[in-house]
GROMACS .gro file of C-alpha atoms in nm:
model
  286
    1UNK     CA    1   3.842  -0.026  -5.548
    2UNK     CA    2   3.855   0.162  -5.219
    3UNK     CA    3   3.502   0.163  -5.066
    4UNK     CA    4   3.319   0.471  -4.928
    5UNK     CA    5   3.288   0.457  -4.559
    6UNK     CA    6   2.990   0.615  -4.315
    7UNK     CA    7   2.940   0.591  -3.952
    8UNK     CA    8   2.638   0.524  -3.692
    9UNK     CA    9   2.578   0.639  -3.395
   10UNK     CA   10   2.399   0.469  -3.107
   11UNK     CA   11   2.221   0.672  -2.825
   12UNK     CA   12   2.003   0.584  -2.520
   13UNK     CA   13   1.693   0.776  -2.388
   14UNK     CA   14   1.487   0.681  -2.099
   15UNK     CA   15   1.149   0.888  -2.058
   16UNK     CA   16   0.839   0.843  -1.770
   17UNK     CA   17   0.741   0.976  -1.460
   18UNK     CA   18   0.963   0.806  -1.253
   19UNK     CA   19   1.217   0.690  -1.467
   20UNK     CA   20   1.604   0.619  -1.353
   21UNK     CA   21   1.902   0.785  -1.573
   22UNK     CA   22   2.097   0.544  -1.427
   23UNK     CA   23   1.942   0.219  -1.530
   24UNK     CA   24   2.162   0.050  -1.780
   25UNK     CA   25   2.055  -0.149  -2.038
   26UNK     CA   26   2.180  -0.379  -2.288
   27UNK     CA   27   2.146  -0.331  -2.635
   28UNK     CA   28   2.313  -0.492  -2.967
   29UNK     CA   29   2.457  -0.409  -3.271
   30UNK     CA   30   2.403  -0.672  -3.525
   31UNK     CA   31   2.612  -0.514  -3.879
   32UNK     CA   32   2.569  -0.739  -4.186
   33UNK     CA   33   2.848  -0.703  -4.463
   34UNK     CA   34   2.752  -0.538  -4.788
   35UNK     CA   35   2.879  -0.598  -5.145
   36UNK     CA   36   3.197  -0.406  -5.069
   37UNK     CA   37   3.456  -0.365  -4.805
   38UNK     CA   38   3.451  -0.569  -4.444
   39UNK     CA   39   3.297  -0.545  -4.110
   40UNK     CA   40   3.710  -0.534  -3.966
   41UNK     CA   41   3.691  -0.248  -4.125
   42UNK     CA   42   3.438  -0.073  -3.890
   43UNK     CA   43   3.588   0.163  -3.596
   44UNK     CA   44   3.413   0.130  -3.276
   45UNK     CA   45   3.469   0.402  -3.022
   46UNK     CA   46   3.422   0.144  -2.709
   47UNK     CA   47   3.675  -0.081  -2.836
   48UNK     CA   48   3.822  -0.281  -3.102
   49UNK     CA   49   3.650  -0.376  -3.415
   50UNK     CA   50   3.463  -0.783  -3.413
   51UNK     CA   51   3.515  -0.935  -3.732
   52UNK     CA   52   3.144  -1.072  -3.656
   53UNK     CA   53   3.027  -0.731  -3.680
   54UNK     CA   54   2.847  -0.816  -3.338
   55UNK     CA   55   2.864  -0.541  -3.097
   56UNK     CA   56   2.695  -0.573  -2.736
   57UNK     CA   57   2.632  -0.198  -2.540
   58UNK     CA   58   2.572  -0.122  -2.204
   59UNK     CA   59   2.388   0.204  -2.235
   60UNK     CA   60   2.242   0.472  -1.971
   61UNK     CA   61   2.033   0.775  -2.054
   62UNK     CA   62   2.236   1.037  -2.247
   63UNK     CA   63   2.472   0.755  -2.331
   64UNK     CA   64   2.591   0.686  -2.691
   65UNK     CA   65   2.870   0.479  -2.861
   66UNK     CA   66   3.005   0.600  -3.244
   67UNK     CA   67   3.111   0.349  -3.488
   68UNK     CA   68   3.280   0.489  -3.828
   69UNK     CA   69   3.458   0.365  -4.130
   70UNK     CA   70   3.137   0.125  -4.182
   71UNK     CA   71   3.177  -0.007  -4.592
   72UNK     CA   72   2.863   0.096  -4.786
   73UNK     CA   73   2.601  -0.121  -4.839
   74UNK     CA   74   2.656  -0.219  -4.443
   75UNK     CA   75   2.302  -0.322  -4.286
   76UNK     CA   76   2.277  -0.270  -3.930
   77UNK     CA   77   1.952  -0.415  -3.695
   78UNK     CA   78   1.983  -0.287  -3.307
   79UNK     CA   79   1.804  -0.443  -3.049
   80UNK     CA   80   1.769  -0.436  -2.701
   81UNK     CA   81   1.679  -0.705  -2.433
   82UNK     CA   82   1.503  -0.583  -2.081
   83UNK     CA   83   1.564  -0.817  -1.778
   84UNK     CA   84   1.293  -0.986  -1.607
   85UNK     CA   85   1.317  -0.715  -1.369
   86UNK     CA   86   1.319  -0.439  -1.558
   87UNK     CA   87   1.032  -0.555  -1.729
   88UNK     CA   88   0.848  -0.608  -1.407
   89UNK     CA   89   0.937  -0.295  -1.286
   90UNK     CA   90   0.740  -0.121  -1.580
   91UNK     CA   91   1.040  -0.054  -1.830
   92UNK     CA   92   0.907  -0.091  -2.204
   93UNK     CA   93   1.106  -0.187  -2.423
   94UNK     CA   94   1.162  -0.028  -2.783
   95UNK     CA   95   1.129  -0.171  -3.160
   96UNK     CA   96   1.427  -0.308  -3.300
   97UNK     CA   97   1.602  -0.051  -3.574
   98UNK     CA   98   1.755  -0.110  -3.908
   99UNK     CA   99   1.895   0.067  -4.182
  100UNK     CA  100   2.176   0.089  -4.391
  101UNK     CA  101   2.487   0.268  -4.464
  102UNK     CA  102   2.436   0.436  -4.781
  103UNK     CA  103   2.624   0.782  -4.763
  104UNK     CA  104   2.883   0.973  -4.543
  105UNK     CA  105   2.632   1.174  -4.378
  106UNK     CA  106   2.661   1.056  -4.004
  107UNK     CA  107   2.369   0.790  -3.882
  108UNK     CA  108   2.209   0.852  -3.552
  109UNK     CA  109   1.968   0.605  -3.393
  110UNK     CA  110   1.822   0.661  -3.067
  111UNK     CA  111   1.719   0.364  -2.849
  112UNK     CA  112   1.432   0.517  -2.613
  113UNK     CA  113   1.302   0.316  -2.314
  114UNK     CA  114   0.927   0.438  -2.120
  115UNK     CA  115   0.935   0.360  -1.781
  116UNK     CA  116   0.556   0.321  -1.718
  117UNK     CA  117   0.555   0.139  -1.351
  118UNK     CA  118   0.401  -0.106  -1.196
  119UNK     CA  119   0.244  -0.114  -0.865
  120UNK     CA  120   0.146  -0.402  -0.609
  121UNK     CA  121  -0.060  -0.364  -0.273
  122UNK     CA  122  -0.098  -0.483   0.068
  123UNK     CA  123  -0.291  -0.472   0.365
  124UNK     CA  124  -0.293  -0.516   0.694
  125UNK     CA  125  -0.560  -0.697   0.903
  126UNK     CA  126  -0.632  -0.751   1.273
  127UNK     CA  127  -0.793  -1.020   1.410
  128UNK     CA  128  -0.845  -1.154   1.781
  129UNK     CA  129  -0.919  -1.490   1.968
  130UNK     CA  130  -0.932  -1.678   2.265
  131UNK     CA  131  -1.165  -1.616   2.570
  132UNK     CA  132  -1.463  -1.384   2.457
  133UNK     CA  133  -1.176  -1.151   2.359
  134UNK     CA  134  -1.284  -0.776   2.328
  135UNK     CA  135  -1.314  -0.638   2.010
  136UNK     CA  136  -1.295  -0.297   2.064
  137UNK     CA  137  -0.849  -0.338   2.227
  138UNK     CA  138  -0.654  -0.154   2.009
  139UNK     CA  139  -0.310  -0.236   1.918
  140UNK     CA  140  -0.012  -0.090   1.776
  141UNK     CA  141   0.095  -0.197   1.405
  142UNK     CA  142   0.412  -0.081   1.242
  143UNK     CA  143   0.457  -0.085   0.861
  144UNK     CA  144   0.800  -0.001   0.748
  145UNK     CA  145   0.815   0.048   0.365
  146UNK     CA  146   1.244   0.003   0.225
  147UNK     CA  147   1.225   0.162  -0.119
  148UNK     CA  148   1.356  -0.129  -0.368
  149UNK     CA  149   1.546  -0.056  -0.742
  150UNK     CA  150   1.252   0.166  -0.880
  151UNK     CA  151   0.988   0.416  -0.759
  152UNK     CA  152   0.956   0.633  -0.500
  153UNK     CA  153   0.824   0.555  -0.105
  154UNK     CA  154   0.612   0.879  -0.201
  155UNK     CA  155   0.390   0.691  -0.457
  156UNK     CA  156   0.228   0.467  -0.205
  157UNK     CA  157  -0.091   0.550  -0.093
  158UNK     CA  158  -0.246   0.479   0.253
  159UNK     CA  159  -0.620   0.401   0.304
  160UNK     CA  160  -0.560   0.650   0.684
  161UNK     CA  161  -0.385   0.911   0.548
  162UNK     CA  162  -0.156   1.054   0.325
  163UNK     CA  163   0.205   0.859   0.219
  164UNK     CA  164   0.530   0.941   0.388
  165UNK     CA  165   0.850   0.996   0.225
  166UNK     CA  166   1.011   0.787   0.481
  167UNK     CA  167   0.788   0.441   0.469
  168UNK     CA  168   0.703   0.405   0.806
  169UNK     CA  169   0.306   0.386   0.871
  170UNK     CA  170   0.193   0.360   1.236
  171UNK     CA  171  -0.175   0.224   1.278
  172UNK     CA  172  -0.438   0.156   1.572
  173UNK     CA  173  -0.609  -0.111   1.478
  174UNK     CA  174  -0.905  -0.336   1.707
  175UNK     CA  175  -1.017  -0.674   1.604
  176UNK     CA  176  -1.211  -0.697   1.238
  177UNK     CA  177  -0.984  -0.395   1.123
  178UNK     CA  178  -0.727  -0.293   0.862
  179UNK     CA  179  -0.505  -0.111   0.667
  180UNK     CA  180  -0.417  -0.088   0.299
  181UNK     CA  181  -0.184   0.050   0.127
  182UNK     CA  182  -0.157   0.065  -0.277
  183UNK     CA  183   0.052   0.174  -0.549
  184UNK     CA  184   0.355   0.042  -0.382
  185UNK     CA  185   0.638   0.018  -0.616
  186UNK     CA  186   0.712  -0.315  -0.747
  187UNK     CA  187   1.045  -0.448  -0.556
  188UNK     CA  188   0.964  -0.243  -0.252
  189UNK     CA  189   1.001  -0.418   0.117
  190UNK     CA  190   0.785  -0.451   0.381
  191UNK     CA  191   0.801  -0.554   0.772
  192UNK     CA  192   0.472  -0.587   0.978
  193UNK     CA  193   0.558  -0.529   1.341
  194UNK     CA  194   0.380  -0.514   1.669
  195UNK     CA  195   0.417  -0.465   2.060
  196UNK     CA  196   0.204  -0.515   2.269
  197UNK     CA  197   0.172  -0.232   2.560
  198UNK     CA  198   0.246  -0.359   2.967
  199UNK     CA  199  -0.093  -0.314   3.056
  200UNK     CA  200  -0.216  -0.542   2.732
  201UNK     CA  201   0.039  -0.803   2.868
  202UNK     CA  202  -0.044  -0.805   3.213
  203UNK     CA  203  -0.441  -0.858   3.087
  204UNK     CA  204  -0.390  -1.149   2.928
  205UNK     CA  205  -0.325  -1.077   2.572
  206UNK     CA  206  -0.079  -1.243   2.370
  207UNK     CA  207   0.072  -1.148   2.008
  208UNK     CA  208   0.318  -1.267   1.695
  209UNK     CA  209   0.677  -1.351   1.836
  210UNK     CA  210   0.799  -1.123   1.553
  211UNK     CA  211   0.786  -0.928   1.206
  212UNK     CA  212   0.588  -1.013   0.966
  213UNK     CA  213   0.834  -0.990   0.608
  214UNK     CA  214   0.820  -0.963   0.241
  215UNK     CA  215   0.889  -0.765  -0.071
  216UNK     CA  216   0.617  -0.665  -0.347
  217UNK     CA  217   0.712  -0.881  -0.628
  218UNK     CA  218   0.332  -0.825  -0.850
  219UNK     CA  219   0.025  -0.694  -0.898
  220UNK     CA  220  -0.166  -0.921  -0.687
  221UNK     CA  221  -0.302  -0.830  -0.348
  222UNK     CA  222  -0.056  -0.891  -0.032
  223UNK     CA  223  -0.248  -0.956   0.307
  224UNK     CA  224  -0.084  -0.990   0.640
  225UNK     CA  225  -0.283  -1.110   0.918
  226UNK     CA  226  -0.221  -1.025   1.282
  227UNK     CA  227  -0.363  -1.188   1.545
  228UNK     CA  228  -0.393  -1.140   1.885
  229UNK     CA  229  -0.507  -1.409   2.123
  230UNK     CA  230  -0.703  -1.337   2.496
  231UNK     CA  231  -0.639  -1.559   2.782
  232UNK     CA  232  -0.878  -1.443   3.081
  233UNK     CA  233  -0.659  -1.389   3.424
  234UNK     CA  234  -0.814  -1.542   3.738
  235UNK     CA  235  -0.725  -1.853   3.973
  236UNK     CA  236  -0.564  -2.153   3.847
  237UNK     CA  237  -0.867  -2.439   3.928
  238UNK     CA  238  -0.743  -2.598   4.301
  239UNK     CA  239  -0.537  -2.324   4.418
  240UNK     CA  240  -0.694  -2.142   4.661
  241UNK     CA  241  -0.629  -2.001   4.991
  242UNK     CA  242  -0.453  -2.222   5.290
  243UNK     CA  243  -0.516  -2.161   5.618
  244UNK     CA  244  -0.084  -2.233   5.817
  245UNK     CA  245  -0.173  -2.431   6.054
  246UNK     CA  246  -0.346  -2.720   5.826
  247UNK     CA  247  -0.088  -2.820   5.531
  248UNK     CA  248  -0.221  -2.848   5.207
  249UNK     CA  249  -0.100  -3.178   5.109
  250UNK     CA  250  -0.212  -3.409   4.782
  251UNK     CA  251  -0.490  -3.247   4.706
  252UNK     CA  252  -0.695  -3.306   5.033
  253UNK     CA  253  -0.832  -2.962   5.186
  254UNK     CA  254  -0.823  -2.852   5.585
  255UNK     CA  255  -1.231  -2.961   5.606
  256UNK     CA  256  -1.118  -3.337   5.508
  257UNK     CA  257  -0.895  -3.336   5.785
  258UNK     CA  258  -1.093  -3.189   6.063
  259UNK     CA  259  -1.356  -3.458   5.899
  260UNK     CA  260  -1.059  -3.688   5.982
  261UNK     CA  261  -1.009  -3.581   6.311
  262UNK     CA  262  -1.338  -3.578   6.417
  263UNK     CA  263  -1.443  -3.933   6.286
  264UNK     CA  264  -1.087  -4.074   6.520
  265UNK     CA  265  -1.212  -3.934   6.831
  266UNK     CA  266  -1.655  -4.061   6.766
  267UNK     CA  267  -1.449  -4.366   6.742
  268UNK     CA  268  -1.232  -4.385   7.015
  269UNK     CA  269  -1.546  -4.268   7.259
  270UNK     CA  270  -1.753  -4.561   7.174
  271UNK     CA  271  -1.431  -4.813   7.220
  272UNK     CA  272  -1.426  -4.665   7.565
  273UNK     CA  273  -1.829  -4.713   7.596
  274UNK     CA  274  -1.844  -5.049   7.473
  275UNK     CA  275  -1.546  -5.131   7.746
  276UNK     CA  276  -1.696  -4.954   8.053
  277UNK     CA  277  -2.036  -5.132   7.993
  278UNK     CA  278  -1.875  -5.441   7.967
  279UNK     CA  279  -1.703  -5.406   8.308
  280UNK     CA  280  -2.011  -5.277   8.455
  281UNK     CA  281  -2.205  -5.606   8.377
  282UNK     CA  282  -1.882  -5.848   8.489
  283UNK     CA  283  -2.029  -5.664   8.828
  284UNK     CA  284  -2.333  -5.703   8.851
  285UNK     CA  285  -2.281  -6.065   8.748
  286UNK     CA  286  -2.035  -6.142   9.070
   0.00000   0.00000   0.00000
């Protein structure tokens, strides 16, 4: 008997706003035997034939693999696995295929992945603290977006404006205010930076040491908090002015020792008082 022999071919679409011709994906090729022939007998175009009849693809769009020779009465069932992060990226993944080899007329299948993304947000909030600190000091916030595997910087939208291509996002922001951002692609990453100006410095304001980090991993809201703390300039308690010619010594003031001073000489005049009377009545007495 010398068995009739068809072929399959196996073909990868991607489809979606947004969707990547160079994401690969992995897809099998499960062939079951039939009443005739064997699965050695199949030709594969990517490589030699697997007696298992087990063939694993790595497929991009527009990319297809051929297999011929297959033994009628061959059942095929291709499937395809996403990663975690493909699937969290928004890739959907197709319904597994079947069929079988019945004539000589070539086979196609096409394995078609949507790309249907998902988006996370964040946003951006300003507090301040410390000694009645004003709430009406602005302060300069930096949001630098780095694009991640999927999406586009120019999907995100910004609650003070319109998105930029390039993912950085300047902001003035006082105390009680904020920023958001949404529809930031999932795997994108983020750094929250700030610097404070000279003159904020010198008045006594104080800020985060450095960036603020991350990378949109879900839906679920982000929120970065930065505060700003207000110490009030003036004199440090005990330090004030000292007059050169009366050290400042242990924490005793000029006025104590002038008190000083003037208590040793009351003193010393009524030692001489108490002496000169005394020698004035040894007189008298003679």
């Amino acid at each position: 008997y010398a068995p009739d022999y068809g072929s399959l071919s196996v073909s990868k679409n991607v489809s979606g706003t947004g969707a990547s011709a160079s994401e690969k994906f992995t897809v099998t090729v499960q062939f079951t035997p039939g009443q005739y022939g064997s699965l050695n007998d199949i030709v594969y175009s990517g490589g030699p034939a697997r007696g298992s009849g087990r063939y694993v693809l790595s497929l991009s769009d527009g990319e297809y693999v051929t297999f011929t020779n297959i033994p009628f009465g061959t059942s095929y069932v291709i499937t395809e696995s996403l990663t975690p992060a493909q699937e969290n990226a928004g890739w959907i993944a197709p319904e597994n295929i079947s069929g079988t080899i019945t004539g000589t007329a070539p086979r196609f299948e096409t394995v078609e992945n949507v790309f249907a993304p998902r988006y996370g947000s964040l946003y951006v909030e300003k507090i301040v603290s410390g000694d009645d600190p004003s709430t009406t000091e602005r302060f300069t916030v930096t949001v630098q977006f780095t694009p991640g595997r999927y999406g586009s910087l120019n999907d995100i939208g910004f609650s003070g404006g319109t998105a930029t291509g390039y993912g950085t996002y300047v902001v003035s922001l006082a105390g009680g205010e904020s920023a958001h951002f949404t529809n930031i692609p999932l795997g994108t990453a983020y750094a929250v930076t700030e610097i404070l100006t000279a003159d904020q410095e010198d008045d006594g304001w104080s800020g985060p040491a450095g960036a603020f980090t991350g990378t949109i991993s879900g839906t679920a809201l982000v929120g970065v908090t930065i505060q700003n703390t207000y110490t009030e300039s003036g004199e440090v308690a005990g330090d004030v002015d000292k007059p050169d010619d009366l050290p400042y010594v242990g924490g005793y003031g000029p006025v104590f020792f002038m008190l000083v001073a003037g208590s040793a000489l009351i003193a010393a005049g009524a030692i001489a008082f108490v002496i000169s009377k005394k020698r004035g009545q040894g007189g008298a007495e003679r």
